[in-house]
CSV table of C-alpha atoms and ligand atoms in Angstrom, one decimal:
chain,number,residue,atom,x,y,z
A,23,MET,CA,4.2,20.0,-5.0
A,24,THR,CA,0.7,19.1,-6.1
A,25,SER,CA,-0.6,18.6,-9.6
A,26,SER,CA,-4.0,20.2,-8.8
A,27,PRO,CA,-4.7,23.3,-10.9
A,28,SER,CA,-7.2,24.4,-8.3
A,29,LEU,CA,-4.6,24.8,-5.6
A,30,SER,CA,-2.6,27.7,-6.9
A,31,GLY,CA,-0.9,29.8,-4.3
A,32,VAL,CA,-3.6,32.5,-4.6
A,33,ALA,CA,-6.5,30.1,-4.3
A,34,LEU,CA,-4.8,28.4,-1.3
A,35,ALA,CA,-4.2,31.7,0.5
A,36,THR,CA,-7.8,32.8,-0.2
A,37,LEU,CA,-9.2,29.6,1.1
A,38,LEU,CA,-7.0,29.6,4.2
A,39,ALA,CA,-8.1,33.1,4.9
A,40,LEU,CA,-11.7,32.1,4.5
A,41,GLY,CA,-11.2,29.1,6.7
A,42,ALA,CA,-9.6,31.2,9.4
A,43,THR,CA,-12.9,32.8,10.1
A,44,ALA,CA,-14.5,29.6,11.2
A,45,ALA,CA,-13.6,27.2,13.9
A,46,ASP,CA,-12.2,23.9,12.5
A,47,ALA,CA,-14.4,21.0,12.9
A,48,ALA,CA,-12.8,17.9,14.3
A,49,LEU,CA,-11.7,15.5,11.6
A,50,PRO,CA,-13.2,12.0,11.6
A,51,GLN,CA,-9.6,10.5,11.5
A,52,LEU,CA,-8.2,9.0,14.7
A,53,ASN,CA,-5.0,11.0,14.6
A,54,GLY,CA,-5.0,14.1,12.5
A,55,ALA,CA,-4.8,14.4,8.8
A,56,PRO,CA,-4.9,11.2,6.7
A,57,LEU,CA,-1.5,9.9,5.6
A,58,VAL,CA,-0.4,9.7,2.0
A,59,ILE,CA,1.4,6.3,1.6
A,60,GLY,CA,3.3,5.9,-1.6
A,61,HIS,CA,2.2,2.5,-2.8
A,62,ARG,CA,5.3,0.6,-4.0
A,63,GLY,CA,6.9,4.0,-4.3
A,64,ALA,CA,5.0,6.0,-7.0
A,65,ALA,CA,4.0,2.9,-8.9
A,66,GLY,CA,1.7,4.8,-11.3
A,67,HIS,CA,4.6,7.0,-12.5
A,68,LEU,CA,7.8,4.9,-12.2
A,69,PRO,CA,8.6,1.2,-12.0
A,70,GLU,CA,7.6,0.0,-8.6
A,71,HIS,CA,9.9,-0.5,-5.7
A,72,THR,CA,12.9,1.5,-7.0
A,73,LEU,CA,14.8,4.2,-5.1
A,74,GLU,CA,13.7,6.6,-7.9
A,75,GLY,CA,10.1,5.7,-7.4
A,76,TYR,CA,10.3,6.2,-3.6
A,77,ALA,CA,12.1,9.5,-4.1
A,78,LEU,CA,9.4,10.7,-6.5
A,79,ALA,CA,6.6,9.7,-4.1
A,80,ILE,CA,8.3,11.7,-1.3
A,81,GLU,CA,8.7,14.7,-3.7
A,82,MET,CA,5.0,14.4,-4.4
A,83,GLY,CA,4.2,14.7,-0.7
A,84,ALA,CA,4.0,11.1,0.5
A,85,ASP,CA,4.3,10.8,4.3
A,86,PHE,CA,5.3,7.2,4.1
A,87,VAL,CA,6.7,5.0,1.3
A,88,GLU,CA,5.9,1.3,1.1
A,89,PRO,CA,8.6,-1.3,0.5
A,90,ASP,CA,7.2,-4.8,0.1
A,91,LEU,CA,9.8,-7.2,1.3
A,92,VAL,CA,11.1,-10.6,0.0
A,93,ALA,CA,14.4,-12.4,0.8
A,94,THR,CA,17.3,-13.2,-1.4
A,95,LYS,CA,19.1,-16.6,-1.3
A,96,ASP,CA,21.7,-15.0,1.0
A,97,GLY,CA,19.0,-13.7,3.3
A,98,VAL,CA,18.9,-10.0,2.4
A,99,LEU,CA,15.6,-8.2,2.4
A,100,ILE,CA,14.9,-6.5,-0.9
A,101,ALA,CA,11.9,-4.5,-2.1
A,102,ARG,CA,9.7,-6.5,-4.4
A,103,HIS,CA,6.0,-7.2,-4.4
A,104,GLU,CA,6.4,-10.8,-5.3
A,105,PRO,CA,9.0,-13.5,-4.7
A,106,ASN,CA,8.6,-14.1,-8.4
A,107,LEU,CA,10.7,-11.5,-10.2
A,108,ILE,CA,9.4,-12.1,-13.7
A,109,ALA,CA,6.8,-9.2,-14.0
A,110,THR,CA,8.7,-6.4,-12.3
A,111,THR,CA,12.3,-6.9,-13.5
A,112,ASN,CA,14.2,-7.7,-16.8
A,113,VAL,CA,15.3,-11.1,-15.4
A,114,LYS,CA,13.8,-13.1,-18.2
A,115,ASP,CA,15.9,-11.1,-20.7
A,116,ILE,CA,19.3,-12.0,-19.1
A,117,PRO,CA,20.7,-15.1,-20.8
A,118,LYS,CA,22.9,-16.1,-17.8
A,119,PHE,CA,19.9,-16.5,-15.6
A,120,ALA,CA,17.7,-18.4,-18.1
A,121,ALA,CA,18.3,-21.7,-16.2
A,122,ARG,CA,16.9,-20.2,-13.0
A,123,GLN,CA,13.4,-20.3,-14.4
A,124,ARG,CA,11.3,-22.9,-12.5
A,125,VAL,CA,7.9,-23.6,-11.0
A,126,ALA,CA,7.5,-22.7,-7.3
A,127,ILE,CA,4.6,-23.1,-5.0
A,128,VAL,CA,3.7,-19.8,-3.3
A,129,ASP,CA,0.8,-20.1,-0.8
A,130,GLY,CA,-0.4,-23.2,-2.5
A,131,VAL,CA,-0.4,-21.8,-6.0
A,132,PRO,CA,2.1,-23.1,-8.6
A,133,GLU,CA,3.9,-20.2,-10.4
A,134,THR,CA,6.4,-20.2,-13.2
A,135,GLY,CA,9.2,-17.7,-13.1
A,136,PHE,CA,12.4,-16.5,-11.4
A,137,PHE,CA,12.3,-16.5,-7.6
A,138,ALA,CA,14.2,-14.1,-5.4
A,139,SER,CA,15.3,-16.9,-3.1
A,140,ASP,CA,17.3,-18.4,-6.0
A,141,PHE,CA,19.4,-15.3,-6.4
A,142,THR,CA,22.1,-13.8,-4.2
A,143,LEU,CA,22.0,-10.1,-3.6
A,144,ALA,CA,25.0,-9.7,-5.9
A,145,GLU,CA,22.9,-11.3,-8.7
A,146,ILE,CA,19.9,-9.2,-7.8
A,147,ARG,CA,22.1,-6.2,-8.4
A,148,GLU,CA,22.4,-7.2,-12.0
A,149,LEU,CA,18.7,-6.9,-12.6
A,150,ARG,CA,16.8,-3.8,-13.5
A,151,ALA,CA,13.2,-2.9,-12.8
A,152,VAL,CA,10.4,-2.7,-15.3
A,153,GLN,CA,6.9,-1.2,-15.2
A,154,ALA,CA,4.6,-4.1,-14.5
A,155,VAL,CA,1.3,-2.4,-15.6
A,156,GLY,CA,1.1,-2.3,-19.4
A,157,VAL,CA,-1.0,0.9,-19.6
A,158,ARG,CA,1.6,2.8,-17.6
A,159,ASP,CA,4.8,4.5,-18.9
A,160,GLN,CA,7.2,1.9,-20.1
A,161,GLY,CA,9.9,4.5,-20.8
A,162,PHE,CA,11.8,3.9,-17.6
A,163,ASN,CA,12.2,0.1,-18.0
A,164,GLY,CA,15.7,-1.2,-17.5
A,165,ARG,CA,17.0,1.9,-15.8
A,166,TYR,CA,16.7,1.4,-12.1
A,167,LYS,CA,18.1,-1.2,-9.7
A,168,ILE,CA,16.3,-3.4,-7.2
A,169,PRO,CA,16.9,-1.8,-3.8
A,170,THR,CA,17.5,-3.4,-0.4
A,171,LEU,CA,15.5,-2.4,2.6
A,172,ARG,CA,18.6,-0.8,4.0
A,173,GLU,CA,18.9,1.4,0.9
A,174,VAL,CA,15.3,2.4,1.2
A,175,ILE,CA,15.8,3.5,4.8
A,176,THR,CA,18.9,5.5,3.9
A,177,LEU,CA,17.0,7.3,1.1
A,178,VAL,CA,14.0,8.1,3.4
A,179,LYS,CA,16.3,9.5,6.1
A,180,GLN,CA,18.1,11.7,3.5
A,181,LYS,CA,14.9,12.9,2.2
A,182,SER,CA,13.5,13.6,5.6
A,183,LEU,CA,16.5,15.8,6.4
A,184,ALA,CA,16.3,17.6,3.0
A,185,GLN,CA,12.6,18.3,3.3
A,186,GLY,CA,12.5,19.1,7.0
A,187,ARG,CA,9.7,16.7,7.7
A,188,THR,CA,9.6,13.1,8.9
A,189,ILE,CA,9.0,10.6,6.2
A,190,GLY,CA,8.3,7.0,7.2
A,191,ILE,CA,8.5,3.5,5.8
A,192,TYR,CA,5.6,1.1,5.6
A,193,PRO,CA,7.3,-2.3,5.0
A,194,GLU,CA,5.2,-5.4,4.2
A,195,THR,CA,6.3,-8.9,5.0
A,196,LYS,CA,5.3,-10.7,1.8
A,197,HIS,CA,4.3,-14.4,2.2
A,198,PRO,CA,5.7,-14.9,5.7
A,199,THR,CA,4.8,-18.6,5.9
A,200,TYR,CA,6.4,-19.2,2.5
A,201,HIS,CA,9.6,-17.4,3.5
A,202,LYS,CA,9.8,-19.4,6.8
A,203,SER,CA,9.4,-22.6,4.8
A,204,LEU,CA,12.5,-21.6,2.8
A,205,GLY,CA,14.6,-20.9,5.9
A,206,LEU,CA,14.4,-17.2,5.1
A,207,ALA,CA,12.0,-15.9,7.7
A,208,LEU,CA,11.4,-12.2,7.2
A,209,GLU,CA,10.5,-11.0,10.7
A,210,ASP,CA,13.8,-11.0,12.6
A,211,ARG,CA,15.6,-9.8,9.5
A,212,LEU,CA,13.3,-6.8,9.3
A,213,LEU,CA,13.6,-6.1,13.0
A,214,ASP,CA,17.4,-6.2,12.7
A,215,GLU,CA,17.3,-3.6,10.0
A,216,LEU,CA,15.0,-1.4,12.0
A,217,THR,CA,17.2,-1.7,15.0
A,218,LEU,CA,20.2,-0.8,12.9
A,219,ALA,CA,18.3,2.3,11.7
A,220,GLY,CA,17.3,3.2,15.3
A,221,TRP,CA,13.7,2.6,14.3
A,222,ASN,CA,12.7,-0.4,16.4
A,223,ASP,CA,10.5,1.4,18.8
A,224,ARG,CA,7.0,2.7,19.2
A,225,ALA,CA,7.8,6.3,18.1
A,226,ALA,CA,9.6,5.2,14.9
A,227,PRO,CA,8.2,6.4,11.6
A,228,VAL,CA,7.3,2.8,10.7
A,229,PHE,CA,4.3,0.6,10.2
A,230,ILE,CA,4.8,-3.1,9.5
A,231,GLN,CA,2.0,-4.7,7.5
A,232,SER,CA,1.1,-8.3,6.7
A,233,PHE,CA,-1.8,-10.3,5.1
A,234,GLU,CA,-1.0,-13.1,7.6
A,235,THR,CA,-1.9,-13.0,11.2
A,236,ALA,CA,0.5,-15.3,12.9
A,237,ASN,CA,3.6,-13.3,12.0
A,238,LEU,CA,2.0,-10.1,13.3
A,239,ARG,CA,1.3,-11.8,16.6
A,240,GLU,CA,4.9,-13.0,16.6
A,241,LEU,CA,6.1,-9.5,15.8
A,242,ARG,CA,4.0,-8.1,18.6
A,243,THR,CA,6.0,-10.1,21.1
A,244,LYS,CA,9.3,-8.8,19.7
A,245,THR,CA,8.8,-5.1,18.9
A,246,LYS,CA,6.8,-2.1,19.8
A,247,VAL,CA,6.7,-0.8,16.2
A,248,ARG,CA,3.2,-0.2,15.0
A,249,LEU,CA,1.6,-3.2,13.2
A,250,VAL,CA,-1.1,-3.2,10.5
A,251,GLN,CA,-3.3,-6.2,9.6
A,252,LEU,CA,-4.0,-6.3,5.9
A,253,VAL,CA,-7.4,-7.6,4.9
A,254,ASP,CA,-7.8,-8.9,1.3
A,255,ALA,CA,-10.6,-10.4,-0.8
A,256,ASP,CA,-10.6,-11.9,-4.3
A,257,GLY,CA,-12.9,-9.6,-6.2
A,258,LEU,CA,-16.2,-7.7,-6.4
A,259,ASN,CA,-19.5,-9.2,-7.4
A,260,PRO,CA,-21.9,-7.3,-9.6
A,261,ASP,CA,-24.0,-6.3,-6.6
A,262,GLY,CA,-20.9,-4.9,-4.7
A,263,SER,CA,-20.5,-7.8,-2.3
A,264,LEU,CA,-16.9,-9.1,-2.1
A,265,SER,CA,-15.9,-12.5,-3.5
A,266,PHE,CA,-13.6,-14.9,-1.8
A,267,ALA,CA,-11.5,-17.4,-3.7
A,268,ALA,CA,-8.1,-18.9,-2.8
A,269,PRO,CA,-5.5,-17.7,-2.3
A,270,TYR,CA,-7.2,-14.3,-1.5
A,271,ASP,CA,-9.9,-15.7,0.7
A,272,LYS,CA,-8.1,-15.9,4.0
A,273,PRO,CA,-4.7,-15.4,5.6
A,274,TYR,CA,-2.4,-18.2,4.4
A,275,ASP,CA,-1.4,-19.0,8.0
A,276,TRP,CA,-5.1,-19.9,8.6
A,277,VAL,CA,-4.9,-22.3,5.7
A,278,VAL,CA,-1.8,-23.9,7.2
A,279,ALA,CA,-3.3,-24.0,10.7
A,280,GLY,CA,-6.7,-25.3,9.5
A,281,ARG,CA,-8.5,-22.3,10.8
A,282,PRO,CA,-11.8,-21.8,9.0
A,283,GLY,CA,-13.2,-18.4,7.9
A,284,LEU,CA,-12.5,-15.6,5.5
A,285,PHE,CA,-10.6,-12.3,5.5
A,286,SER,CA,-14.0,-10.6,6.0
A,287,ASP,CA,-14.1,-12.1,9.5
A,288,LEU,CA,-11.3,-9.7,10.5
A,289,VAL,CA,-13.5,-6.6,9.9
A,290,THR,CA,-16.5,-7.7,12.0
A,291,PRO,CA,-16.7,-6.1,15.4
A,292,ALA,CA,-15.4,-9.4,16.9
A,293,GLY,CA,-12.7,-9.7,14.3
A,294,LEU,CA,-11.6,-6.1,14.8
A,295,ALA,CA,-11.4,-6.7,18.6
A,296,GLU,CA,-9.1,-9.7,17.9
A,297,VAL,CA,-6.9,-7.6,15.6
A,298,ALA,CA,-6.7,-4.9,18.2
A,299,SER,CA,-5.1,-7.4,20.6
A,300,TYR,CA,-2.0,-7.5,18.4
A,301,ALA,CA,-2.1,-4.7,15.8
A,302,ASP,CA,-2.5,-1.0,15.7
A,303,GLY,CA,-4.5,-0.7,12.5
A,304,ILE,CA,-6.1,-2.5,9.6
A,305,GLY,CA,-5.2,-2.1,5.9
A,306,PRO,CA,-8.4,-3.3,4.1
A,307,TRP,CA,-9.1,-3.5,0.4
A,308,LYS,CA,-11.0,-0.2,0.0
A,309,TYR,CA,-14.2,-1.9,-1.0
A,310,TYR,CA,-14.6,-3.2,2.5
A,311,LEU,CA,-15.3,0.5,3.4
A,312,GLN,CA,-17.3,1.6,0.5
A,313,SER,CA,-18.1,-0.8,-2.4
A,314,THR,CA,-19.4,-0.3,-5.9
A,315,ALA,CA,-22.1,-2.1,-7.9
A,316,CYS,CA,-22.6,-2.6,-11.6
A,317,LYS,CA,-24.8,0.2,-13.0
A,318,VAL,CA,-26.2,-2.3,-15.6
A,319,VAL,CA,-26.1,-6.1,-15.2
A,320,VAL,CA,-26.6,-8.3,-18.2
A,321,ALA,CA,-26.6,-12.1,-17.7
A,322,GLY,CA,-25.2,-11.8,-14.2
A,323,ALA,CA,-22.2,-9.6,-15.2
A,324,CYS,CA,-21.5,-5.9,-15.4
A,325,ALA,CA,-22.3,-4.3,-18.8
A,326,ASP,CA,-20.8,-1.3,-20.5
A,327,ALA,CA,-22.9,1.4,-18.7
A,328,ASN,CA,-21.0,4.5,-19.9
A,329,GLY,CA,-20.8,3.4,-23.5
A,330,ASP,CA,-17.0,3.5,-24.0
A,331,GLY,CA,-16.9,0.0,-25.3
A,332,LEU,CA,-15.1,-1.3,-22.1
A,333,VAL,CA,-16.4,-2.9,-19.0
A,334,ASN,CA,-14.5,-1.7,-15.9
A,335,GLU,CA,-14.8,0.2,-12.6
A,336,ALA,CA,-16.2,3.2,-14.6
A,337,ASP,CA,-19.3,1.2,-15.2
A,338,ARG,CA,-20.0,0.8,-11.5
A,339,THR,CA,-21.8,3.0,-9.0
A,340,VAL,CA,-20.8,3.9,-5.4
A,341,LEU,CA,-22.8,2.1,-2.7
A,342,PRO,CA,-23.4,3.4,0.9
A,343,ALA,CA,-20.4,3.2,3.2
A,344,SER,CA,-20.0,0.2,5.5
A,345,PRO,CA,-19.5,0.6,9.3
A,346,VAL,CA,-16.0,-0.7,9.2
A,347,VAL,CA,-14.2,2.6,9.7
A,348,ALA,CA,-16.3,3.5,12.7
A,349,ASN,CA,-16.0,-0.1,14.2
A,350,ALA,CA,-12.3,-0.1,13.7
A,351,HIS,CA,-11.9,3.4,15.2
A,352,ALA,CA,-14.0,2.2,18.2
A,353,GLN,CA,-11.3,-0.4,18.8
A,354,GLY,CA,-8.6,2.2,18.5
A,355,LEU,CA,-7.5,0.8,15.1
A,356,LEU,CA,-6.2,3.0,12.3
A,357,VAL,CA,-7.7,2.4,8.9
A,358,HIS,CA,-5.4,2.5,5.9
A,359,PRO,CA,-7.2,1.2,2.8
A,360,TYR,CA,-5.6,0.1,-0.5
A,361,THR,CA,-5.1,0.7,-3.5
A,362,PHE,CA,-5.9,4.0,-5.0
A,363,ARG,CA,-5.2,4.4,-8.7
A,364,SER,CA,-5.8,7.4,-10.9
A,365,GLU,CA,-6.6,5.7,-14.2
A,366,GLY,CA,-10.2,6.5,-15.3
A,367,SER,CA,-10.9,2.8,-15.7
A,368,ARG,CA,-10.3,2.4,-11.9
A,369,LEU,CA,-12.8,5.1,-10.8
A,370,PRO,CA,-16.5,4.5,-10.4
A,371,LEU,CA,-19.1,6.7,-12.1
A,372,GLU,CA,-19.6,9.2,-9.3
A,373,ASP,CA,-15.9,10.1,-9.2
A,374,GLN,CA,-16.2,11.2,-12.9
A,375,GLY,CA,-12.7,10.2,-13.8
A,376,THR,CA,-11.2,12.5,-11.3
A,377,PRO,CA,-9.0,10.7,-8.7
A,378,THR,CA,-9.1,13.6,-6.2
A,379,ASN,CA,-12.9,12.9,-5.9
A,380,GLU,CA,-12.2,9.3,-4.9
A,381,TYR,CA,-9.6,10.4,-2.3
A,382,GLN,CA,-12.0,13.0,-0.8
A,383,ARG,CA,-14.8,10.5,-0.6
A,384,PHE,CA,-12.6,8.1,1.4
A,385,TYR,CA,-11.0,10.9,3.6
A,386,GLN,CA,-14.6,12.0,4.4
A,387,LEU,CA,-15.3,8.4,5.6
A,388,GLY,CA,-12.5,8.9,8.2
A,389,VAL,CA,-9.7,6.8,6.8
A,390,ASP,CA,-6.4,7.5,8.4
A,391,GLY,CA,-4.3,7.0,5.3
A,392,VAL,CA,-4.4,5.7,1.8
A,393,PHE,CA,-2.1,3.5,-0.3
A,394,ALA,CA,-1.7,5.5,-3.5
A,395,ASP,CA,-0.1,4.5,-6.8
A,396,PHE,CA,-0.2,8.2,-7.6
A,397,PRO,CA,0.8,10.1,-4.4
A,398,ASP,CA,0.5,13.4,-6.1
A,399,ALA,CA,-3.2,12.8,-6.5
A,400,ALA,CA,-3.6,11.6,-2.9
A,401,TYR,CA,-1.8,14.7,-1.7
A,402,ALA,CA,-3.9,17.0,-3.8
A,403,GLY,CA,-7.1,15.2,-2.7
A,404,ARG,CA,-6.0,15.6,0.9
A,405,SER,CA,-5.4,19.4,0.5
A,406,MET,CA,-8.9,19.7,-0.9
A,407,TYR,CA,-10.3,17.7,1.9
A,408,LEU,CA,-8.5,19.7,4.6
A,409,LEU,CA,-9.4,23.0,3.1
A,410,LYS,CA,-13.0,22.1,3.6
A,411,ALA,CA,-12.7,20.3,6.9
A,412,ALA,CA,-10.0,22.0,9.0
A,413,PRO,CA,-8.0,24.7,7.2
A,414,VAL,CA,-6.7,26.4,10.3
A,415,THR,CA,-5.6,23.4,12.3
A,416,TYR,CA,-3.9,21.9,9.3
A,417,ARG,CA,-2.4,25.0,7.8
A,418,ARG,CA,1.2,23.6,8.0
A,419,CYS,CA,0.1,20.3,6.6
A,420,LEU,CA,-1.6,22.2,3.7
A,421,VAL,CA,1.3,24.5,3.0
A,422,LYS,CA,4.4,22.4,3.8
A,423,GLY,CA,3.2,18.9,4.3
A,424,THR,CA,4.4,19.1,8.0
A,425,GLY,CA,2.3,18.8,11.1
A,426,CYS,CA,-0.3,16.6,9.3
A,427,SER,CA,-0.7,14.3,12.3
A,428,ARG,CA,-1.5,15.6,15.8
B,519,LIG,CA1,-17.6,1.2,-19.9
C-alpha cells in the first residue's frame, strides 16, 4: 500500500509491539488521525481529475479524493481545476473545436483558451486529459476521459465497497461568482448530485470547499454537509511573509461586494471566528501554518543556497510555526492545508528532499488532513507519524487504513 521501504511488515509489527507497551498520547488533531486527501486525484502520478487518477489515489490509501468542479454549457458538473480546458486536456489539438478558442474574463483576469461553459457534456466526452505539469510523467496523455461529478461519486462508492472502508469526496466549487454570472451556478447543482447520492447530510463522507465566502454562506443555509473555507495567497516573500496580488489576494466575492481586506484576514482569531459561523474547517495554503524563508538573499531575492544551479523551495529554510492551527482548533475548525508535492524542488532544506519529512512536520503541527498530489507519500508519512504518536489507538488505521478518525 505504501511506498515507504521503512514500513515493511516486520518493521511495522515490531513498532506496533513496541508501541503497545506505552499509553498512546493524544494526537494534536481535532478528530483522530489526519486525513489523506488525493489532490485532483493523484495528480503527481496521473493526469489530474480523471477516474484513473482518483482510483490510484484510493489504492494509495487516500481517505478522500478531490474533484474540482466547473459547469458545462448544458449545466453538468465535471471535474476540472479551471474553466479553461487548455492546460489539462487535448482540446487545442482537436480541429473541430479550433473555433471555440476565445478570451474569457475569469475573476477579472482575461484568459485565452477553451472554456467548459462553451462545450456540452457530449463534446466534453470527446476530450482526453493531459498531465499539466511538465516535469511529471507525460506518458498517460490522451488516454483518459473527463469525468462528471456523478461518475466520480460512483467510482468512490464502488471503491469503498471493494476496500471495506469509507472513502469520501472533497468537491470544490471553482469560481462560484463567475459561474453564477454565466447562469451556471454550481451550488444547487452540487447539492442535487449529493442528494441523488444520498450524501446531502451531516454524516456524509463529503467536504465542500471554496475560495469564496458568499457561496459557502449560501450553502450553509441549504445543506448540513461539512464546509471548508479555502484561504489563498499569491506567493512567498524572501523572508517567508506571504504576498498578496490579485486575483489571489482576497475572495473574489469580496472584490464584487467591495469588501476590503485580504485572505489573511480569515486566519486571524476574529477571521476564524467569522469562518466558524458558516464553515467546519479551513483549507489554508500550507505556508500560513509554517512558512519558509530564503537561506541566502541576494539583491532582495532568493539565491541558490544548495548549489544545484536552480533557485526553488529547496533553497529555503523552515520558519517557526504560526498559531493558526491552534487558533482554528480553538474555534472548532478543522485545518486541511494544501498542496503537498513530492518533487525535491518543492521541499525546503530541512525536509532533505524526503516528502514524508514534510508530511510528518505538518502532522505534528496538528493539521487534520493534507491535500496531496502524491497520496502514497502522504499515507506513508501518516504511518510514520502515527507509529510515533499513537500506535495502539490507530492500529487499524496503520494496518488497513480504517478507523483513522475517531
Ligand atoms: Ca538551489
